Amino acid sequence: MRPEPATASGGGKPDRRRTSPVARATVGAVAEGWDEDGLRAVRGALHIQDWVALLAALQRGTVREVLQLAGDCVAGAAARGLPGAAEMAASFIGELQKRGFRGDEELAHQLRTAMGDAAISLLLPAQSAEDAA
């Protein structure tokens, strides 16, 4: 005898959310370029608000695919001055400006604010020696 599938509400209908190929395809489309372990590392770091672990986990995939997911915590890491956080925030800002989705400008502003003075040197084009003279 096979066990009954789990139900979402306990009301007898099987809960197909966990096994549906559509659900798996949707998750994969949201995080294209990320493997399961990399996403798990990002989500785990976000869950416990471990900014150092988040910055390390973000090296495992394309930041463009996790901008909204991880943006708030990258801002938190930048506000705390953690090593590599300002560079990651600058990377996020650049990708947000290229992408231009709803909410991207607000997140970019939040990241700029969190970076403070670091934003000036990381977001402005580098001056050549001739330009400086």
Coordinates of N, CA and C in Angstrom, one line a residue:
M1 N 0.8 -1.2 0.0 CA 0.0 0.0 0.0 C 0.9 1.2 0.0
R2 N 0.6 2.2 -0.9 CA 1.4 3.4 -1.0 C 0.9 4.4 -0.1
P3 N 1.8 5.2 0.6 CA 1.3 6.3 1.5 C 0.7 7.4 0.7
E4 N -0.3 8.1 1.3 CA -1.0 9.2 0.7 C 0.0 10.4 0.6
P5 N -0.1 11.1 -0.5 CA 0.7 12.3 -0.7 C 0.3 13.3 0.4
A6 N 1.3 14.2 0.7 CA 1.0 15.2 1.7 C 0.0 16.2 1.1
T7 N -0.8 16.8 2.0 CA -1.7 17.8 1.6 C -1.4 19.1 2.1
A8 N -1.7 20.2 1.4 CA -1.4 21.5 1.8 C -2.3 22.0 3.0
S9 N -3.5 21.6 3.0 CA -4.4 22.1 4.0 C -4.9 20.9 4.9
G10 N -4.4 19.7 4.6 CA -4.8 18.6 5.4 C -6.2 18.1 5.0
G11 N -6.8 18.7 3.9 CA -8.1 18.5 3.5 C -8.3 17.3 2.5
G12 N -7.3 16.6 2.2 CA -7.4 15.5 1.4 C -6.8 15.6 0.0
K13 N -6.7 16.8 -0.6 CA -6.1 17.0 -1.9 C -4.6 17.0 -1.8
P14 N -3.9 16.3 -2.7 CA -2.5 16.2 -2.6 C -1.9 17.6 -2.9
D15 N -0.8 17.9 -2.2 CA 0.0 19.1 -2.3 C 1.0 18.9 -3.4
R16 N 0.7 19.4 -4.6 CA 1.6 19.2 -5.7 C 2.7 20.3 -5.9
R17 N 2.7 21.3 -5.0 CA 3.6 22.4 -5.1 C 5.1 21.9 -5.1
R18 N 5.4 20.9 -4.3 CA 6.7 20.5 -4.1 C 7.2 19.6 -5.3
T19 N 6.3 19.0 -6.0 CA 6.7 18.1 -7.0 C 6.4 18.5 -8.4
S20 N 5.7 19.6 -8.5 CA 5.3 20.1 -9.8 C 6.4 20.6 -10.7
P21 N 6.5 20.0 -11.9 CA 7.6 20.5 -12.8 C 7.5 22.0 -13.1
V22 N 6.3 22.5 -13.1 CA 6.1 23.9 -13.4 C 6.8 24.7 -12.2
A23 N 6.6 24.3 -11.0 CA 7.2 25.0 -9.9 C 8.7 24.9 -10.0
R24 N 9.2 23.8 -10.3 CA 10.7 23.7 -10.4 C 11.2 24.5 -11.6
A25 N 10.5 24.6 -12.7 CA 10.9 25.4 -13.8 C 10.9 26.9 -13.4
T26 N 9.9 27.3 -12.7 CA 9.8 28.7 -12.3 C 11.0 29.1 -11.4
V27 N 11.3 28.2 -10.4 CA 12.4 28.5 -9.5 C 13.7 28.6 -10.4
G28 N 13.9 27.7 -11.3 CA 15.1 27.7 -12.1 C 15.2 28.9 -13.0
A29 N 14.0 29.4 -13.5 CA 14.0 30.6 -14.3 C 14.4 31.8 -13.5
V30 N 14.0 31.9 -12.3 CA 14.3 33.1 -11.4 C 15.8 33.2 -11.2
A31 N 16.4 32.1 -11.1 CA 17.8 32.1 -10.7 C 18.7 31.4 -11.7
E32 N 18.5 31.8 -13.0 CA 19.3 31.2 -14.0 C 20.8 31.5 -13.8
G33 N 21.6 30.5 -14.0 CA 23.1 30.7 -13.8 C 23.5 30.3 -12.4
W34 N 22.6 29.8 -11.6 CA 22.9 29.5 -10.2 C 22.6 28.0 -10.0
D35 N 23.5 27.3 -9.3 CA 23.2 25.9 -9.0 C 22.5 25.8 -7.7
E36 N 21.9 24.7 -7.4 CA 21.1 24.6 -6.2 C 21.9 24.9 -4.9
D37 N 23.1 24.4 -4.8 CA 23.9 24.7 -3.6 C 24.2 26.2 -3.5
G38 N 24.5 26.9 -4.6 CA 24.8 28.3 -4.5 C 23.6 29.1 -4.0
L39 N 22.4 28.8 -4.6 CA 21.2 29.4 -4.1 C 20.9 29.1 -2.7
R40 N 21.1 27.9 -2.3 CA 20.9 27.5 -0.9 C 21.8 28.3 0.0
A41 N 23.0 28.5 -0.4 CA 24.0 29.3 0.4 C 23.5 30.8 0.5
V42 N 23.0 31.3 -0.6 CA 22.5 32.7 -0.5 C 21.3 32.8 0.4
R43 N 20.4 31.9 0.2 CA 19.1 32.0 1.0 C 19.4 31.7 2.5
G44 N 20.3 30.8 2.8 CA 20.7 30.5 4.1 C 21.3 31.7 4.8
A45 N 22.3 32.4 4.1 CA 22.9 33.6 4.6 C 21.9 34.7 4.8
L46 N 20.9 34.8 3.9 CA 19.9 35.8 4.1 C 19.0 35.5 5.3
H47 N 18.7 34.3 5.4 CA 17.8 33.9 6.5 C 18.4 34.2 7.9
I48 N 19.7 34.0 8.1 CA 20.3 34.2 9.4 C 21.0 35.6 9.4
Q49 N 20.9 36.4 8.3 CA 21.4 37.7 8.2 C 22.9 37.7 8.4
D50 N 23.6 36.7 7.8 CA 25.1 36.6 7.9 C 25.7 37.3 6.7
W51 N 26.0 38.5 6.8 CA 26.4 39.3 5.6 C 27.8 38.8 5.1
V52 N 28.7 38.3 5.9 CA 29.9 37.8 5.4 C 29.7 36.6 4.6
A53 N 28.8 35.7 5.1 CA 28.5 34.5 4.3 C 27.8 34.8 3.0
L54 N 26.9 35.8 3.1 CA 26.2 36.3 1.9 C 27.2 36.8 0.8
L55 N 28.1 37.6 1.2 CA 29.1 38.1 0.2 C 29.9 37.0 -0.4
A56 N 30.2 36.0 0.4 CA 30.9 34.8 -0.2 C 30.0 34.0 -1.1
A57 N 28.8 33.8 -0.7 CA 27.8 33.0 -1.5 C 27.5 33.7 -2.9
L58 N 27.5 35.0 -2.9 CA 27.2 35.8 -4.1 C 28.3 35.6 -5.2
Q59 N 29.5 35.1 -4.8 CA 30.5 34.9 -5.7 C 30.3 33.6 -6.6
R60 N 29.2 32.9 -6.2 CA 29.0 31.6 -6.8 C 28.1 31.6 -8.0
G61 N 27.5 32.8 -8.4 CA 26.6 32.9 -9.5 C 26.6 34.3 -10.0
T62 N 25.7 34.5 -11.0 CA 25.5 35.8 -11.6 C 24.6 36.7 -10.7
V63 N 25.2 37.8 -10.2 CA 24.4 38.7 -9.3 C 23.1 39.2 -9.9
R64 N 23.1 39.4 -11.2 CA 21.9 39.9 -11.9 C 20.7 39.1 -11.6
E65 N 20.9 37.8 -11.3 CA 19.7 36.9 -11.1 C 19.2 37.0 -9.6
V66 N 20.0 37.6 -8.7 CA 19.6 37.6 -7.3 C 19.5 39.1 -6.8
L67 N 19.4 40.0 -7.6 CA 19.5 41.4 -7.2 C 18.4 41.8 -6.1
Q68 N 17.2 41.5 -6.4 CA 16.1 41.8 -5.5 C 16.2 40.9 -4.3
L69 N 16.5 39.6 -4.5 CA 16.6 38.7 -3.4 C 17.6 39.1 -2.3
A70 N 18.8 39.5 -2.8 CA 19.9 39.8 -1.9 C 20.3 41.3 -1.6
G71 N 19.6 42.2 -2.4 CA 20.0 43.6 -2.3 C 19.9 44.2 -1.0
D72 N 18.9 43.9 -0.2 CA 18.8 44.5 1.2 C 20.0 44.1 2.1
C73 N 20.4 42.8 2.0 CA 21.5 42.4 2.8 C 22.8 42.9 2.3
V74 N 22.9 43.0 1.0 CA 24.2 43.6 0.5 C 24.3 45.1 1.0
A75 N 23.1 45.8 1.1 CA 23.1 47.1 1.6 C 23.5 47.1 3.1
G76 N 23.0 46.1 3.8 CA 23.4 46.0 5.2 C 24.9 45.8 5.4
A77 N 25.4 44.9 4.6 CA 26.9 44.6 4.6 C 27.7 45.9 4.3
A78 N 27.2 46.6 3.3 CA 28.0 47.9 2.9 C 27.9 48.9 4.0
A79 N 26.7 49.0 4.6 CA 26.6 50.0 5.7 C 27.5 49.7 6.9
R80 N 27.8 48.4 7.1 CA 28.7 48.0 8.2 C 30.2 48.0 7.8
G81 N 30.4 48.4 6.5 CA 31.8 48.5 6.0 C 32.5 47.2 5.9
L82 N 31.8 46.1 5.7 CA 32.4 44.8 5.6 C 33.3 44.7 4.3
P83 N 34.5 44.0 4.4 CA 35.3 43.9 3.3 C 34.6 43.3 2.1
G84 N 34.7 44.0 0.9 CA 34.1 43.5 -0.3 C 32.7 43.9 -0.5
A85 N 32.0 44.5 0.6 CA 30.6 44.8 0.5 C 30.4 46.0 -0.4
A86 N 31.3 47.0 -0.4 CA 31.1 48.2 -1.2 C 31.2 47.8 -2.7
E87 N 32.2 47.0 -3.0 CA 32.4 46.5 -4.4 C 31.1 45.7 -4.8
M88 N 30.6 44.9 -4.0 CA 29.4 44.1 -4.3 C 28.2 45.0 -4.5
A89 N 28.1 46.0 -3.6 CA 27.0 47.0 -3.8 C 27.1 47.7 -5.1
A90 N 28.3 48.1 -5.4 CA 28.5 48.8 -6.7 C 28.2 47.9 -7.9
S91 N 28.5 46.7 -7.8 CA 28.1 45.7 -8.8 C 26.6 45.6 -9.0
F92 N 25.9 45.5 -7.8 CA 24.5 45.5 -7.8 C 23.9 46.7 -8.4
I93 N 24.4 47.9 -8.1 CA 23.9 49.1 -8.6 C 24.0 49.2 -10.1
G94 N 25.2 48.8 -10.6 CA 25.4 48.7 -12.1 C 24.4 47.8 -12.8
E95 N 24.2 46.7 -12.2 CA 23.2 45.7 -12.8 C 21.8 46.2 -12.7
L96 N 21.5 46.8 -11.6 CA 20.1 47.4 -11.4 C 19.9 48.5 -12.4
Q97 N 20.9 49.4 -12.7 CA 20.7 50.4 -13.7 C 20.6 49.9 -15.1
K98 N 21.3 48.8 -15.4 CA 21.1 48.2 -16.7 C 19.8 47.5 -16.9
R99 N 19.3 46.9 -15.8 CA 18.0 46.1 -15.9 C 16.8 47.0 -15.9
G100 N 16.7 47.9 -15.0 CA 15.6 48.9 -15.0 C 14.2 48.3 -14.7
F101 N 14.1 47.3 -13.9 CA 12.8 46.8 -13.5 C 12.2 47.7 -12.5
R102 N 10.9 47.5 -12.3 CA 10.2 48.2 -11.2 C 10.8 47.9 -9.9
G103 N 11.2 48.9 -9.1 CA 11.8 48.8 -7.8 C 13.3 48.8 -7.9
D104 N 13.9 48.7 -9.1 CA 15.3 48.7 -9.2 C 16.0 50.0 -8.8
E105 N 15.4 51.1 -9.2 CA 15.9 52.4 -8.8 C 15.9 52.6 -7.3
E106 N 14.8 52.2 -6.7 CA 14.7 52.3 -5.2 C 15.8 51.5 -4.5
L107 N 16.0 50.3 -5.0 CA 17.1 49.5 -4.4 C 18.5 50.0 -4.7
A108 N 18.7 50.6 -5.9 CA 20.0 51.2 -6.2 C 20.2 52.4 -5.3
H109 N 19.2 53.2 -5.0 CA 19.3 54.3 -4.1 C 19.6 53.8 -2.7
Q110 N 19.0 52.7 -2.2 CA 19.3 52.2 -0.9 C 20.7 51.7 -0.8
L111 N 21.2 51.1 -1.9 CA 22.6 50.6 -1.9 C 23.6 51.8 -1.9
R112 N 23.3 52.8 -2.7 CA 24.1 54.0 -2.7 C 24.2 54.7 -1.3
T113 N 23.0 54.8 -0.6 CA 23.0 55.4 0.7 C 23.8 54.5 1.7
A114 N 23.7 53.2 1.6 CA 24.4 52.3 2.5 C 25.9 52.4 2.3
M115 N 26.3 52.6 1.1 CA 27.7 52.7 0.8 C 28.4 54.0 1.3
G116 N 27.6 55.1 1.4 CA 28.1 56.3 1.9 C 29.2 56.9 1.0
D117 N 30.3 57.2 1.6 CA 31.5 57.8 0.8 C 32.1 56.8 -0.1
A118 N 32.0 55.5 0.2 CA 32.6 54.5 -0.7 C 31.9 54.6 -2.1
A119 N 30.7 55.0 -2.2 CA 30.0 55.1 -3.5 C 30.7 56.0 -4.4
I120 N 31.3 57.1 -3.9 CA 31.9 58.1 -4.8 C 33.0 57.5 -5.6
S121 N 33.9 56.8 -4.9 CA 35.1 56.3 -5.6 C 34.8 55.0 -6.5
L122 N 33.8 54.3 -6.1 CA 33.5 53.0 -6.8 C 32.5 53.3 -8.0
L123 N 31.7 54.3 -7.9 CA 30.7 54.5 -9.0 C 31.1 55.5 -10.0
L124 N 32.0 56.4 -9.7 CA 32.5 57.3 -10.7 C 33.6 56.7 -11.6
P125 N 33.6 57.1 -12.9 CA 34.6 56.5 -13.8 C 36.0 56.9 -13.3
A126 N 37.0 56.1 -13.4 CA 38.3 56.3 -13.0 C 38.9 57.4 -13.8
Q127 N 39.6 58.4 -13.2 CA 40.3 59.4 -13.9 C 41.7 59.0 -14.3
S128 N 42.1 59.3 -15.5 CA 43.4 59.0 -16.0 C 44.3 60.1 -15.4
A129 N 45.6 59.9 -15.5 CA 46.6 60.9 -15.0 C 46.5 62.2 -15.8
E130 N 46.2 62.1 -17.1 CA 46.0 63.3 -17.9 C 44.8 64.1 -17.5
D131 N 43.7 63.4 -17.2 CA 42.5 64.1 -16.7 C 42.7 64.8 -15.4
A132 N 43.5 64.3 -14.5 CA 43.7 64.8 -13.2 C 44.6 66.1 -13.3
A133 N 45.4 66.2 -14.3 CA 46.4 67.3 -14.5 C 45.7 68.6 -15.0

